[in-house]
Amino acid sequence: MRLLIALILPWLTFFTIGRPFAGLICLILQITIIGWLPAALWAVYALSQFKTDRKIAEALRQNGR
């Protein structure tokens, strides 16, 4: 679901992963027609990094038992 949001409304993705400042910058970028594609790519990349960080944190918690 977040991937679809990242492609359609890239700025909203940053707010859902807890990065509101990046979301505002992305919104400004998305307002321009030319900047929409880079904003969408940036949002997809940030989403993949967010998922990776969550997996690493979960693995570290499991090893720390």
PDB file of N, CA and C in Angstrom:
ATOM      1  N   MET A   1       0.823  -1.181   0.000  1.00  0.00           N
ATOM      2  CA  MET A   1       0.000   0.000   0.000  1.00  0.00           C
ATOM      3  C   MET A   1       0.880   1.263   0.000  1.00  0.00           C
ATOM      4  N   ARG A   2       1.932   1.239   0.825  1.00  0.00           N
ATOM      5  CA  ARG A   2       2.818   2.401   0.865  1.00  0.00           C
ATOM      6  C   ARG A   2       3.532   2.596  -0.462  1.00  0.00           C
ATOM      7  N   LEU A   3       3.805   1.519  -1.172  1.00  0.00           N
ATOM      8  CA  LEU A   3       4.461   1.649  -2.474  1.00  0.00           C
ATOM      9  C   LEU A   3       3.552   2.377  -3.454  1.00  0.00           C
ATOM     10  N   LEU A   4       2.291   2.064  -3.421  1.00  0.00           N
ATOM     11  CA  LEU A   4       1.334   2.763  -4.287  1.00  0.00           C
ATOM     12  C   LEU A   4       1.248   4.239  -3.914  1.00  0.00           C
ATOM     13  N   ILE A   5       1.242   4.525  -2.622  1.00  0.00           N
ATOM     14  CA  ILE A   5       1.238   5.916  -2.172  1.00  0.00           C
ATOM     15  C   ILE A   5       2.509   6.624  -2.631  1.00  0.00           C
ATOM     16  N   ALA A   6       3.641   5.910  -2.575  1.00  0.00           N
ATOM     17  CA  ALA A   6       4.920   6.509  -2.985  1.00  0.00           C
ATOM     18  C   ALA A   6       4.909   6.890  -4.458  1.00  0.00           C
ATOM     19  N   LEU A   7       4.207   6.146  -5.260  1.00  0.00           N
ATOM     20  CA  LEU A   7       4.163   6.455  -6.689  1.00  0.00           C
ATOM     21  C   LEU A   7       3.156   7.549  -7.029  1.00  0.00           C
ATOM     22  N   ILE A   8       2.040   7.578  -6.313  1.00  0.00           N
ATOM     23  CA  ILE A   8       0.991   8.545  -6.630  1.00  0.00           C
ATOM     24  C   ILE A   8       1.182   9.864  -5.871  1.00  0.00           C
ATOM     25  N   LEU A   9       1.396   9.768  -4.564  1.00  0.00           N
ATOM     26  CA  LEU A   9       1.595  10.943  -3.710  1.00  0.00           C
ATOM     27  C   LEU A   9       2.892  10.778  -2.923  1.00  0.00           C
ATOM     28  N   PRO A  10       4.017  11.029  -3.562  1.00  0.00           N
ATOM     29  CA  PRO A  10       5.308  10.762  -2.919  1.00  0.00           C
ATOM     30  C   PRO A  10       5.493  11.461  -1.578  1.00  0.00           C
ATOM     31  N   TRP A  11       5.029  12.681  -1.456  1.00  0.00           N
ATOM     32  CA  TRP A  11       5.215  13.428  -0.210  1.00  0.00           C
ATOM     33  C   TRP A  11       4.527  12.759   0.966  1.00  0.00           C
ATOM     34  N   LEU A  12       3.404  12.098   0.729  1.00  0.00           N
ATOM     35  CA  LEU A  12       2.657  11.447   1.804  1.00  0.00           C
ATOM     36  C   LEU A  12       3.427  10.258   2.380  1.00  0.00           C
ATOM     37  N   THR A  13       4.230   9.616   1.566  1.00  0.00           N
ATOM     38  CA  THR A  13       5.031   8.486   2.026  1.00  0.00           C
ATOM     39  C   THR A  13       5.963   8.899   3.158  1.00  0.00           C
ATOM     40  N   PHE A  14       6.578  10.055   3.024  1.00  0.00           N
ATOM     41  CA  PHE A  14       7.509  10.517   4.056  1.00  0.00           C
ATOM     42  C   PHE A  14       6.799  10.771   5.383  1.00  0.00           C
ATOM     43  N   PHE A  15       5.567  11.250   5.318  1.00  0.00           N
ATOM     44  CA  PHE A  15       4.821  11.458   6.552  1.00  0.00           C
ATOM     45  C   PHE A  15       4.450  10.125   7.195  1.00  0.00           C
ATOM     46  N   THR A  16       4.187   9.099   6.413  1.00  0.00           N
ATOM     47  CA  THR A  16       3.823   7.801   6.980  1.00  0.00           C
ATOM     48  C   THR A  16       5.015   7.072   7.586  1.00  0.00           C
ATOM     49  N   ILE A  17       6.241   7.413   7.171  1.00  0.00           N
ATOM     50  CA  ILE A  17       7.414   6.758   7.750  1.00  0.00           C
ATOM     51  C   ILE A  17       8.106   7.639   8.784  1.00  0.00           C
ATOM     52  N   GLY A  18       7.473   8.759   9.150  1.00  0.00           N
ATOM     53  CA  GLY A  18       7.990   9.593  10.217  1.00  0.00           C
ATOM     54  C   GLY A  18       9.075  10.574   9.821  1.00  0.00           C
ATOM     55  N   ARG A  19       9.054  11.045   8.575  1.00  0.00           N
ATOM     56  CA  ARG A  19      10.032  12.037   8.115  1.00  0.00           C
ATOM     57  C   ARG A  19       9.290  13.237   7.529  1.00  0.00           C
ATOM     58  N   PRO A  20       8.674  14.059   8.400  1.00  0.00           N
ATOM     59  CA  PRO A  20       7.843  15.161   7.890  1.00  0.00           C
ATOM     60  C   PRO A  20       8.626  16.253   7.161  1.00  0.00           C
ATOM     61  N   PHE A  21       9.855  16.542   7.584  1.00  0.00           N
ATOM     62  CA  PHE A  21      10.634  17.571   6.897  1.00  0.00           C
ATOM     63  C   PHE A  21      10.926  17.146   5.458  1.00  0.00           C
ATOM     64  N   ALA A  22      11.309  15.895   5.268  1.00  0.00           N
ATOM     65  CA  ALA A  22      11.531  15.383   3.913  1.00  0.00           C
ATOM     66  C   ALA A  22      10.228  15.386   3.128  1.00  0.00           C
ATOM     67  N   GLY A  23       9.108  15.150   3.813  1.00  0.00           N
ATOM     68  CA  GLY A  23       7.814  15.193   3.155  1.00  0.00           C
ATOM     69  C   GLY A  23       7.486  16.565   2.605  1.00  0.00           C
ATOM     70  N   LEU A  24       7.825  17.612   3.357  1.00  0.00           N
ATOM     71  CA  LEU A  24       7.586  18.971   2.875  1.00  0.00           C
ATOM     72  C   LEU A  24       8.465  19.295   1.674  1.00  0.00           C
ATOM     73  N   ILE A  25       9.716  18.887   1.731  1.00  0.00           N
ATOM     74  CA  ILE A  25      10.621  19.114   0.591  1.00  0.00           C
ATOM     75  C   ILE A  25      10.115  18.361  -0.636  1.00  0.00           C
ATOM     76  N   CYS A  26       9.665  17.142  -0.411  1.00  0.00           N
ATOM     77  CA  CYS A  26       9.144  16.330  -1.516  1.00  0.00           C
ATOM     78  C   CYS A  26       7.875  16.958  -2.095  1.00  0.00           C
ATOM     79  N   LEU A  27       7.032  17.527  -1.240  1.00  0.00           N
ATOM     80  CA  LEU A  27       5.818  18.184  -1.724  1.00  0.00           C
ATOM     81  C   LEU A  27       6.163  19.367  -2.616  1.00  0.00           C
ATOM     82  N   ILE A  28       7.143  20.146  -2.211  1.00  0.00           N
ATOM     83  CA  ILE A  28       7.578  21.283  -3.030  1.00  0.00           C
ATOM     84  C   ILE A  28       8.118  20.785  -4.371  1.00  0.00           C
ATOM     85  N   LEU A  29       8.874  19.697  -4.335  1.00  0.00           N
ATOM     86  CA  LEU A  29       9.404  19.119  -5.569  1.00  0.00           C
ATOM     87  C   LEU A  29       8.284  18.575  -6.448  1.00  0.00           C
ATOM     88  N   GLN A  30       7.292  17.952  -5.831  1.00  0.00           N
ATOM     89  CA  GLN A  30       6.208  17.351  -6.599  1.00  0.00           C
ATOM     90  C   GLN A  30       5.294  18.395  -7.230  1.00  0.00           C
ATOM     91  N   ILE A  31       5.219  19.573  -6.663  1.00  0.00           N
ATOM     92  CA  ILE A  31       4.353  20.617  -7.214  1.00  0.00           C
ATOM     93  C   ILE A  31       4.742  20.946  -8.652  1.00  0.00           C
ATOM     94  N   THR A  32       6.028  20.907  -8.936  1.00  0.00           N
ATOM     95  CA  THR A  32       6.452  21.120 -10.322  1.00  0.00           C
ATOM     96  C   THR A  32       6.249  19.817 -11.092  1.00  0.00           C
ATOM     97  N   ILE A  33       5.805  19.909 -12.287  1.00  0.00           N
ATOM     98  CA  ILE A  33       5.544  18.713 -13.098  1.00  0.00           C
ATOM     99  C   ILE A  33       6.842  17.948 -13.355  1.00  0.00           C
ATOM    100  N   ILE A  34       7.901  18.664 -13.606  1.00  0.00           N
ATOM    101  CA  ILE A  34       9.191  18.028 -13.884  1.00  0.00           C
ATOM    102  C   ILE A  34       9.719  17.315 -12.642  1.00  0.00           C
ATOM    103  N   GLY A  35       9.437  17.872 -11.463  1.00  0.00           N
ATOM    104  CA  GLY A  35       9.952  17.297 -10.219  1.00  0.00           C
ATOM    105  C   GLY A  35       9.166  16.130  -9.687  1.00  0.00           C
ATOM    106  N   TRP A  36       8.021  15.812 -10.302  1.00  0.00           N
ATOM    107  CA  TRP A  36       7.195  14.729  -9.785  1.00  0.00           C
ATOM    108  C   TRP A  36       7.886  13.374  -9.912  1.00  0.00           C
ATOM    109  N   LEU A  37       8.514  13.103 -11.025  1.00  0.00           N
ATOM    110  CA  LEU A  37       9.190  11.815 -11.209  1.00  0.00           C
ATOM    111  C   LEU A  37      10.348  11.632 -10.223  1.00  0.00           C
ATOM    112  N   PRO A  38      11.248  12.621 -10.059  1.00  0.00           N
ATOM    113  CA  PRO A  38      12.287  12.452  -9.043  1.00  0.00           C
ATOM    114  C   PRO A  38      11.709  12.309  -7.631  1.00  0.00           C
ATOM    115  N   ALA A  39      10.610  13.000  -7.344  1.00  0.00           N
ATOM    116  CA  ALA A  39       9.985  12.895  -6.026  1.00  0.00           C
ATOM    117  C   ALA A  39       9.460  11.480  -5.799  1.00  0.00           C
ATOM    118  N   ALA A  40       8.866  10.892  -6.824  1.00  0.00           N
ATOM    119  CA  ALA A  40       8.348   9.527  -6.705  1.00  0.00           C
ATOM    120  C   ALA A  40       9.491   8.528  -6.523  1.00  0.00           C
ATOM    121  N   LEU A  41      10.562   8.694  -7.265  1.00  0.00           N
ATOM    122  CA  LEU A  41      11.717   7.801  -7.116  1.00  0.00           C
ATOM    123  C   LEU A  41      12.349   7.937  -5.735  1.00  0.00           C
ATOM    124  N   TRP A  42      12.440   9.155  -5.243  1.00  0.00           N
ATOM    125  CA  TRP A  42      12.989   9.409  -3.917  1.00  0.00           C
ATOM    126  C   TRP A  42      12.121   8.755  -2.841  1.00  0.00           C
ATOM    127  N   ALA A  43      10.809   8.843  -2.994  1.00  0.00           N
ATOM    128  CA  ALA A  43       9.892   8.249  -2.024  1.00  0.00           C
ATOM    129  C   ALA A  43       9.999   6.724  -2.020  1.00  0.00           C
ATOM    130  N   VAL A  44      10.119   6.116  -3.179  1.00  0.00           N
ATOM    131  CA  VAL A  44      10.266   4.655  -3.255  1.00  0.00           C
ATOM    132  C   VAL A  44      11.586   4.228  -2.616  1.00  0.00           C
ATOM    133  N   TYR A  45      12.648   4.968  -2.866  1.00  0.00           N
ATOM    134  CA  TYR A  45      13.944   4.661  -2.257  1.00  0.00           C
ATOM    135  C   TYR A  45      13.883   4.807  -0.738  1.00  0.00           C
ATOM    136  N   ALA A  46      13.282   5.888  -0.258  1.00  0.00           N
ATOM    137  CA  ALA A  46      13.170   6.107   1.189  1.00  0.00           C
ATOM    138  C   ALA A  46      12.331   5.014   1.843  1.00  0.00           C
ATOM    139  N   LEU A  47      11.302   4.564   1.159  1.00  0.00           N
ATOM    140  CA  LEU A  47      10.462   3.492   1.685  1.00  0.00           C
ATOM    141  C   LEU A  47      11.238   2.189   1.797  1.00  0.00           C
ATOM    142  N   SER A  48      12.062   1.882   0.806  1.00  0.00           N
ATOM    143  CA  SER A  48      12.855   0.650   0.865  1.00  0.00           C
ATOM    144  C   SER A  48      13.885   0.728   1.989  1.00  0.00           C
ATOM    145  N   GLN A  49      14.483   1.903   2.204  1.00  0.00           N
ATOM    146  CA  GLN A  49      15.426   2.082   3.307  1.00  0.00           C
ATOM    147  C   GLN A  49      14.723   1.943   4.654  1.00  0.00           C
ATOM    148  N   PHE A  50      13.514   2.451   4.758  1.00  0.00           N
ATOM    149  CA  PHE A  50      12.734   2.349   5.988  1.00  0.00           C
ATOM    150  C   PHE A  50      12.452   0.886   6.324  1.00  0.00           C
ATOM    151  N   LYS A  51      12.073   0.112   5.317  1.00  0.00           N
ATOM    152  CA  LYS A  51      11.792  -1.311   5.543  1.00  0.00           C
ATOM    153  C   LYS A  51      13.062  -2.054   5.943  1.00  0.00           C
ATOM    154  N   THR A  52      14.175  -1.720   5.329  1.00  0.00           N
ATOM    155  CA  THR A  52      15.452  -2.354   5.669  1.00  0.00           C
ATOM    156  C   THR A  52      15.850  -2.023   7.101  1.00  0.00           C
ATOM    157  N   ASP A  53      15.703  -0.777   7.491  1.00  0.00           N
ATOM    158  CA  ASP A  53      16.034  -0.374   8.858  1.00  0.00           C
ATOM    159  C   ASP A  53      15.163  -1.101   9.877  1.00  0.00           C
ATOM    160  N   ARG A  54      13.899  -1.275   9.568  1.00  0.00           N
ATOM    161  CA  ARG A  54      13.011  -2.007  10.487  1.00  0.00           C
ATOM    162  C   ARG A  54      13.425  -3.472  10.605  1.00  0.00           C
ATOM    163  N   LYS A  55      13.822  -4.098   9.502  1.00  0.00           N
ATOM    164  CA  LYS A  55      14.261  -5.490   9.544  1.00  0.00           C
ATOM    165  C   LYS A  55      15.537  -5.641  10.362  1.00  0.00           C
ATOM    166  N   ILE A  56      16.462  -4.707  10.207  1.00  0.00           N
ATOM    167  CA  ILE A  56      17.713  -4.756  10.969  1.00  0.00           C
ATOM    168  C   ILE A  56      17.427  -4.580  12.459  1.00  0.00           C
ATOM    169  N   ALA A  57      16.576  -3.631  12.811  1.00  0.00           N
ATOM    170  CA  ALA A  57      16.236  -3.403  14.218  1.00  0.00           C
ATOM    171  C   ALA A  57      15.567  -4.631  14.815  1.00  0.00           C
ATOM    172  N   GLU A  58      14.700  -5.277  14.058  1.00  0.00           N
ATOM    173  CA  GLU A  58      14.015  -6.482  14.533  1.00  0.00           C
ATOM    174  C   GLU A  58      15.019  -7.618  14.734  1.00  0.00           C
ATOM    175  N   ALA A  59      15.963  -7.770  13.825  1.00  0.00           N
ATOM    176  CA  ALA A  59      16.976  -8.831  13.941  1.00  0.00           C
ATOM    177  C   ALA A  59      17.861  -8.585  15.157  1.00  0.00           C
ATOM    178  N   LEU A  60      18.213  -7.337  15.414  1.00  0.00           N
ATOM    179  CA  LEU A  60      19.039  -7.023  16.580  1.00  0.00           C
ATOM    180  C   LEU A  60      18.286  -7.280  17.885  1.00  0.00           C
ATOM    181  N   ARG A  61      16.985  -6.997  17.887  1.00  0.00           N
ATOM    182  CA  ARG A  61      16.185  -7.284  19.084  1.00  0.00           C
ATOM    183  C   ARG A  61      16.104  -8.777  19.348  1.00  0.00           C
ATOM    184  N   GLN A  62      15.974  -9.572  18.292  1.00  0.00           N
ATOM    185  CA  GLN A  62      15.882 -11.016  18.467  1.00  0.00           C
ATOM    186  C   GLN A  62      17.184 -11.609  18.939  1.00  0.00           C
ATOM    187  N   ASN A  63      18.307 -11.060  18.507  1.00  0.00           N
ATOM    188  CA  ASN A  63      19.620 -11.562  18.943  1.00  0.00           C
ATOM    189  C   ASN A  63      19.954 -11.126  20.363  1.00  0.00           C
ATOM    190  N   GLY A  64      19.321 -10.080  20.830  1.00  0.00           N
ATOM    191  CA  GLY A  64      19.633  -9.541  22.149  1.00  0.00           C
ATOM    192  C   GLY A  64      18.887 -10.202  23.284  1.00  0.00           C
ATOM    193  N   ARG A  65      18.098 -11.235  23.002  1.00  0.00           N
ATOM    194  CA  ARG A  65      17.319 -11.904  24.059  1.00  0.00           C
ATOM    195  C   ARG A  65      18.171 -12.448  25.118  1.00  0.00           C
TER     196      ARG A  65
END
